[in-house]
Coordinates of C-alpha atoms in Angstrom, one line a residue:
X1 CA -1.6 -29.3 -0.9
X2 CA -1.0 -32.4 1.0
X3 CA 1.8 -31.5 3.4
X4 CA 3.6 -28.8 4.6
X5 CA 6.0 -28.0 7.4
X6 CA 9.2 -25.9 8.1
X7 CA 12.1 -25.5 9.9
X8 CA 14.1 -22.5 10.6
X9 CA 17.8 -22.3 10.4
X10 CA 19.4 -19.5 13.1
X11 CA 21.1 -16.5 11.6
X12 CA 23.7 -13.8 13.3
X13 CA 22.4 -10.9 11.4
X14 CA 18.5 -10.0 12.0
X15 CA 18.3 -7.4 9.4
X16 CA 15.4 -8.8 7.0
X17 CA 17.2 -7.3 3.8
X18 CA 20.9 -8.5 4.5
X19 CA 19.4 -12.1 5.2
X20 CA 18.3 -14.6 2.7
X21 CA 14.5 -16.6 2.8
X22 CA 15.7 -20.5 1.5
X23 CA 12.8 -22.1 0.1
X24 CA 13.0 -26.0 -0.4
X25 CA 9.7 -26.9 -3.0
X26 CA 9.4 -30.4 -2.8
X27 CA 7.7 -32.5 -5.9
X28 CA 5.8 -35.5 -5.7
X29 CA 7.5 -38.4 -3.9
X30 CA 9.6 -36.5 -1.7
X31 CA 9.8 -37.1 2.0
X32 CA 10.8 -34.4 4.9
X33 CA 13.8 -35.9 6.1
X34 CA 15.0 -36.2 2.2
X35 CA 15.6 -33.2 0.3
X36 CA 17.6 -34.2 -2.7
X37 CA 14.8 -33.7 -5.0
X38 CA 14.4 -30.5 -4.4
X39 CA 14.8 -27.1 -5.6
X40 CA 16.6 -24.6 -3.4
X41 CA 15.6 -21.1 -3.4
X42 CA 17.7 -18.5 -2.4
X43 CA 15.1 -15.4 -2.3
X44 CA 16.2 -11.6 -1.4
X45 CA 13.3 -8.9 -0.7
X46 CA 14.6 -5.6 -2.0
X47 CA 12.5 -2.3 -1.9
X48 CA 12.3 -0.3 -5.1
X49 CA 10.5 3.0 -6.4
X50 CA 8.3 3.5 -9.3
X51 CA 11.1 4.0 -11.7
X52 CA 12.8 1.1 -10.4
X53 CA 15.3 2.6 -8.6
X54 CA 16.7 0.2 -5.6
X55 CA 15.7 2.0 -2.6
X56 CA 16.7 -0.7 0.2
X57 CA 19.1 1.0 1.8
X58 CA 16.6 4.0 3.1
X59 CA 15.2 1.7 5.5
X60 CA 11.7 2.7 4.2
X61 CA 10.1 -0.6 5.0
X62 CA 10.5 -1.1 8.6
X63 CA 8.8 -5.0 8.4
X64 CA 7.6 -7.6 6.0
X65 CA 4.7 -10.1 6.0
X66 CA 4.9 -12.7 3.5
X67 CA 1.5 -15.0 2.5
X68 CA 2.2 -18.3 0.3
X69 CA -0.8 -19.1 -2.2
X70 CA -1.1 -22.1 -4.3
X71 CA -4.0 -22.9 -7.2
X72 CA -6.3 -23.4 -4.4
X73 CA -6.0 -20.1 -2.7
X74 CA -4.5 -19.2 0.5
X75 CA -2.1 -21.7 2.3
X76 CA -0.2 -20.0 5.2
X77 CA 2.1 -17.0 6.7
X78 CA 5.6 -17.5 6.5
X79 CA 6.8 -16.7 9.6
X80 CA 9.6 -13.9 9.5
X81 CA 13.0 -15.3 9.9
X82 CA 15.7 -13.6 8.4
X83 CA 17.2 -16.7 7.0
X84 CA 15.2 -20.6 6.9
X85 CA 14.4 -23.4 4.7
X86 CA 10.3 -23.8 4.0
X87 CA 9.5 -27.1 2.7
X88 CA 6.4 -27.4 1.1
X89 CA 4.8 -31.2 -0.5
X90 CA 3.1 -30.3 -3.5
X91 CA 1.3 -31.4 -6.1
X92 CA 3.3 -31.6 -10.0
X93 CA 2.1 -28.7 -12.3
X94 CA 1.0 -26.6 -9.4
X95 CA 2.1 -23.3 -9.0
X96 CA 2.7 -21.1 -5.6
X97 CA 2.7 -17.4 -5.2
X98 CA 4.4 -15.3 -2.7
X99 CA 2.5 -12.3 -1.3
X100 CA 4.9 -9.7 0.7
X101 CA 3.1 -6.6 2.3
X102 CA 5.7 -3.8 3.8
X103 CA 4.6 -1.9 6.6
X104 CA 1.5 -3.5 7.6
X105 CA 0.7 -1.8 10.8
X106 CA -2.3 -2.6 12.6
X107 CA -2.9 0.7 13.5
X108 CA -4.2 2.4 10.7
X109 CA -4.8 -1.0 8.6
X110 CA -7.2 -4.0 9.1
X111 CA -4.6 -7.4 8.7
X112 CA -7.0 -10.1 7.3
X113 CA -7.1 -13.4 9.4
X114 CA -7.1 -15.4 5.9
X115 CA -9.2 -18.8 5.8
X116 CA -7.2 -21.8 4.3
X117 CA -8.3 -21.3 0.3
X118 CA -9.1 -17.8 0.7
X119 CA -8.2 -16.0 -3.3
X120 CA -5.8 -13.4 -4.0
X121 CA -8.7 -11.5 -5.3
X122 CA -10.7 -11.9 -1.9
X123 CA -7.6 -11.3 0.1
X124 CA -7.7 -7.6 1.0
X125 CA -5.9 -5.3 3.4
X126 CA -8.4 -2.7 4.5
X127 CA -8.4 0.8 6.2
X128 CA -9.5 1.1 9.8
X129 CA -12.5 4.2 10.0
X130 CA -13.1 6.2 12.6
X131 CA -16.7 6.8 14.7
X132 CA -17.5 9.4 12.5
X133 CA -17.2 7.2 9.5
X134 CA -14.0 8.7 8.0
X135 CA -11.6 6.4 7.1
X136 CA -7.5 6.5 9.0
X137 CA -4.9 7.5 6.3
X138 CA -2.8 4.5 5.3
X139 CA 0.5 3.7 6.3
X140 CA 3.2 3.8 3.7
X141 CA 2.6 0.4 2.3
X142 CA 4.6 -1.4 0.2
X143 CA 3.5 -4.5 -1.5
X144 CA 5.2 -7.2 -4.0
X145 CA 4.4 -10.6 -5.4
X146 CA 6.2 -13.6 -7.0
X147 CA 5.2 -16.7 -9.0
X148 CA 7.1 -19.9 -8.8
X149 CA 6.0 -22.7 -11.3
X150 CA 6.3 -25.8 -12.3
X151 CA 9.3 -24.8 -14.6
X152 CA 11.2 -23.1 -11.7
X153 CA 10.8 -26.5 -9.5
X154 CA 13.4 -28.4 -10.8
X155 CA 16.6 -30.0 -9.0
X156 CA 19.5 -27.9 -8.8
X157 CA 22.0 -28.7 -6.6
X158 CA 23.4 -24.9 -7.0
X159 CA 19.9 -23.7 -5.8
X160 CA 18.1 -20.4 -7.7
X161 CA 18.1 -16.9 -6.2
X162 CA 15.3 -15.3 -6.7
X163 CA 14.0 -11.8 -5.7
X164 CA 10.7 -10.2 -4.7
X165 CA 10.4 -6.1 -5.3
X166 CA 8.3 -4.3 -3.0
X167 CA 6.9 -1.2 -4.4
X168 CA 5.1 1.5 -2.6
X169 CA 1.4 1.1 -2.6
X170 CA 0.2 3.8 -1.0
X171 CA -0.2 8.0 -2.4
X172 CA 0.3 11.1 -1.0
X173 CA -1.6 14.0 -1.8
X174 CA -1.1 17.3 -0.4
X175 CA -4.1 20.3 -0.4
X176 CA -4.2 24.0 -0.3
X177 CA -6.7 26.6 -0.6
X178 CA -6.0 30.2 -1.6
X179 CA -7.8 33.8 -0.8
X180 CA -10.7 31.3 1.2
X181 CA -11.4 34.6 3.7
X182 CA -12.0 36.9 0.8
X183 CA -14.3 34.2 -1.1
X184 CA -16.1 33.0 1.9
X185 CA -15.7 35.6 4.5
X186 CA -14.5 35.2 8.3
X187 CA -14.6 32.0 9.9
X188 CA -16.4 32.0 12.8
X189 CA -15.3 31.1 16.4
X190 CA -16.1 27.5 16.7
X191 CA -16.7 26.8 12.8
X192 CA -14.8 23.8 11.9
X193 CA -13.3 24.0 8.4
X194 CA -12.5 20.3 7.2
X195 CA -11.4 18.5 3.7
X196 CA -12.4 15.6 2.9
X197 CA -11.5 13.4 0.1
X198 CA -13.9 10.5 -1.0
X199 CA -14.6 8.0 -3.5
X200 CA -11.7 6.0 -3.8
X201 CA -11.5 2.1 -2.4
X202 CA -11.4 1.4 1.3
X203 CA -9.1 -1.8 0.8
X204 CA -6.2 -3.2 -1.5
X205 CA -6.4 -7.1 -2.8
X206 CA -3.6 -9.3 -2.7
X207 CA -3.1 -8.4 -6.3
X208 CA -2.5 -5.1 -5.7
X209 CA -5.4 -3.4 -6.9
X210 CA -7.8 -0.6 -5.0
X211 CA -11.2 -2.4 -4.4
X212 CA -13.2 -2.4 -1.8
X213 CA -16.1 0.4 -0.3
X214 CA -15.7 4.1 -0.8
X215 CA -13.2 5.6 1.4
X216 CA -13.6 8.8 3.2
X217 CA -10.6 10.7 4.4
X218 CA -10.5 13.5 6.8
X219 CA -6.9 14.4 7.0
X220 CA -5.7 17.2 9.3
X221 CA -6.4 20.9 8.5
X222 CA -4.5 23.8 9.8
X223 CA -5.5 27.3 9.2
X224 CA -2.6 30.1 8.2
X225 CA -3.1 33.9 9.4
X226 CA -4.5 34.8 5.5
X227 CA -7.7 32.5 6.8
X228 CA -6.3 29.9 4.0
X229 CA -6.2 25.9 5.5
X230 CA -4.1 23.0 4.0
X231 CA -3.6 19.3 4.4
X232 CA -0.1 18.6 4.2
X233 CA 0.9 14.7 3.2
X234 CA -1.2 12.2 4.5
X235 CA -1.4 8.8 2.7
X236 CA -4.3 7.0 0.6
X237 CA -5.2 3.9 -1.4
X238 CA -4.0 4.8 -5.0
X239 CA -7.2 5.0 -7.4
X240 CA -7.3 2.8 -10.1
X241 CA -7.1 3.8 -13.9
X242 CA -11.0 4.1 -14.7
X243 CA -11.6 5.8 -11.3
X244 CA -11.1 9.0 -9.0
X245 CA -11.1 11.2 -6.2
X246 CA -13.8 13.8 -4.9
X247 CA -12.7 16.7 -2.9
X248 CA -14.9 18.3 -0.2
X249 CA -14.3 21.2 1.9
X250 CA -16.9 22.0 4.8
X251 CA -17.6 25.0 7.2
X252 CA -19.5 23.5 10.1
X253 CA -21.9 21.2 8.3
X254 CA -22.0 23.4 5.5
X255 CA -20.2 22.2 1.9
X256 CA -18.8 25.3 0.3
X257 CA -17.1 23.1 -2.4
X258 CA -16.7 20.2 -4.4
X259 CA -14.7 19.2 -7.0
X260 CA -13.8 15.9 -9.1
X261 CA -11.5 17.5 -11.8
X262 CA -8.6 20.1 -12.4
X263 CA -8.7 23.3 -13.9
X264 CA -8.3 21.0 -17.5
X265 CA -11.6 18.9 -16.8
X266 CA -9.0 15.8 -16.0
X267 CA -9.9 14.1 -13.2
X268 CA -8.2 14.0 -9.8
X269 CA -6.2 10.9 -9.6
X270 CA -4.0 9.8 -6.9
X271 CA -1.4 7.3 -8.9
X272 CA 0.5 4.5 -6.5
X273 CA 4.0 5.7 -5.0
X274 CA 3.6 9.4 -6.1
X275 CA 2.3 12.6 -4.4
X276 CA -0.9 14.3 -5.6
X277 CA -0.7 18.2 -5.0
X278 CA -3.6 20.4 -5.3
X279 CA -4.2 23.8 -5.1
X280 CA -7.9 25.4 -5.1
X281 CA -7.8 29.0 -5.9
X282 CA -11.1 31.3 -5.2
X283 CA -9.7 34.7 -5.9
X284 CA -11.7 34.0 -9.6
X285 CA -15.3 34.0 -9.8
X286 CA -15.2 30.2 -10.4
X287 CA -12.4 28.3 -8.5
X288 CA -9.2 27.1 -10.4
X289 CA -8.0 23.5 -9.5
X290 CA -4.8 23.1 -9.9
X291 CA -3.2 20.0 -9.4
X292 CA 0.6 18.7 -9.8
X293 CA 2.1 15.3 -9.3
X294 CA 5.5 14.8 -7.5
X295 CA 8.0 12.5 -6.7
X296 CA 7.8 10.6 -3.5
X297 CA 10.6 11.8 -2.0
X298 CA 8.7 15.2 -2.1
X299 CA 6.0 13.9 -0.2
X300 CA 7.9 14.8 3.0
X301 CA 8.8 18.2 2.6
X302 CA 5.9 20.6 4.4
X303 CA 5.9 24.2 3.2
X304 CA 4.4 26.8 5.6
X305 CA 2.1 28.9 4.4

């Protein structure tokens, strides 16, 4: 990479998905002030489930952070304008790639500072843990990526519109216990029942995929007048295909149980933009797991128990 600079061009409407990102790519020989060798990009962000289905409109993605990558690794942040022209000097037969993270709030996430040449591979987002050593639940991430090559670098006068999806990221999982009094007896005043769910990666790479330290989550447990407790909908890093999830549940410092499976020996997986539900039964002499996945736009609705 041997030069790069950018201007930004004002635009009336703010809104990030109504405006347009220009990108000018310029190839060898071209100079700032003369653009006529370049190829215009015209590139719209839209937000999309994991069928597919354009979800924009829902306003799910409250902010955008985009990170440009060439061969060499990383190469800046493009700052967030709803509408500007980038110009980039680069090399012939080098390609760029476009990271775009959606909600990536510094309050449950760590945002990486990235050093110039930094890999998508080595490029993570990461959860921020607590002093107890239990990890925050993720926000509801969304993530997308886009190549431009050599072959989409050519002049056009007309320019090329391109678009970069961002898909959720994140999981939702949902857990429930039934007849816990009658299995374990009464809790006592000041016994602490918790759930905590363990094993997956602490942090995602810029090429979308869990990696990282095993996280620990401790989500929220209420208890309902049966002596029963459930964590209703708090978010996670999605495990990959060859891993999964362990689920604890303490009294005090005391584990009563632990599971890594289902009531079929399958184990607990918490897939990308879905919602993991699992019930744990102990009205049998060996607890049944049961475990459903849902839709995300289930992932909001709380039942009472």
């Amino acid at each position: 990479m041997k030069e790069m600079t950018y201007r930004t061009i004002t635009s009336r409407k703010r809104n990030l998905f109504l405006g347009l990102f220009c990108l000018c790519l310029l190839i060898d020989g071209c100079v700032r002030e003369d653009t006529g060798n370049c190829s215009r990009y015209s590139l719209s962000v839209k937000v999309v489930d994991t069928e597919g289905n354009d979800i924009t409109a829902s306003g799910v993605v409250s902010s955008v952070t985009f990170y440009l990558f060439n061969e060499n690794g990383f190469v800046q942040i493009i700052p967030q304008e709803p509408s500007a022209v980038f110009v980039w000097q680069k090399d012939k037969d080098k390609s760029l790639t476009l990271v775009a993270w959606g909600n990536l709030k510094t309050d449950s996430l760590k945002v990486p500072q990235l050093a110039v040449g930094t890999s998508l591979e080595a490029a993570c987002v990461e959860l921020l843990q607590r002093t107890n050593g239990s990890y925050l639940p993720s926000t509801d991430l969304f993530y997308g990526k886009l190549e431009l090559s050599e072959a989409d670098t050519r002049s056009d006068p007309g320019g090329t519109n391109v678009t970069l999806s961002l898909q959720r990221m994140a999981s939702a999982i949902s857990i429930r216990t039934s007849s816990f009094r009658e299995h374990f007896g009464e809790t006592q005043s000041g016994e602490n029942c918790r759930i905590i769910v363990r094993d997956a990666g602490n942090a995602l790479n810029f090429l979308g995929r869990t990696t990282g330290n095993a996280a620990g989550y401790e989500p929220d447990v209420r208890e309902d007048s049966e002596g029963d407790f459930y964590a209703s909908n708090f978010y996670v890093f999605p495990t990959e295909e060859d891993s999964s999830l362990a689920i604890d549940i303490y009294r005090g410092d005391e584990r009563l149980f632990t599971t890594t499976t289902d009531e079929e020996g399958e184990p607990l997986q918490a897939p990308a933009g879905k919602q993991l539900n699992v019930t744990i039964d102990f009205a049998h002499a060996r607890a049944k797991v049961t475990v459903t996945v849902s839709p995300w736009q289930q992932a909001g609705q709380q039942t009472e128990m």
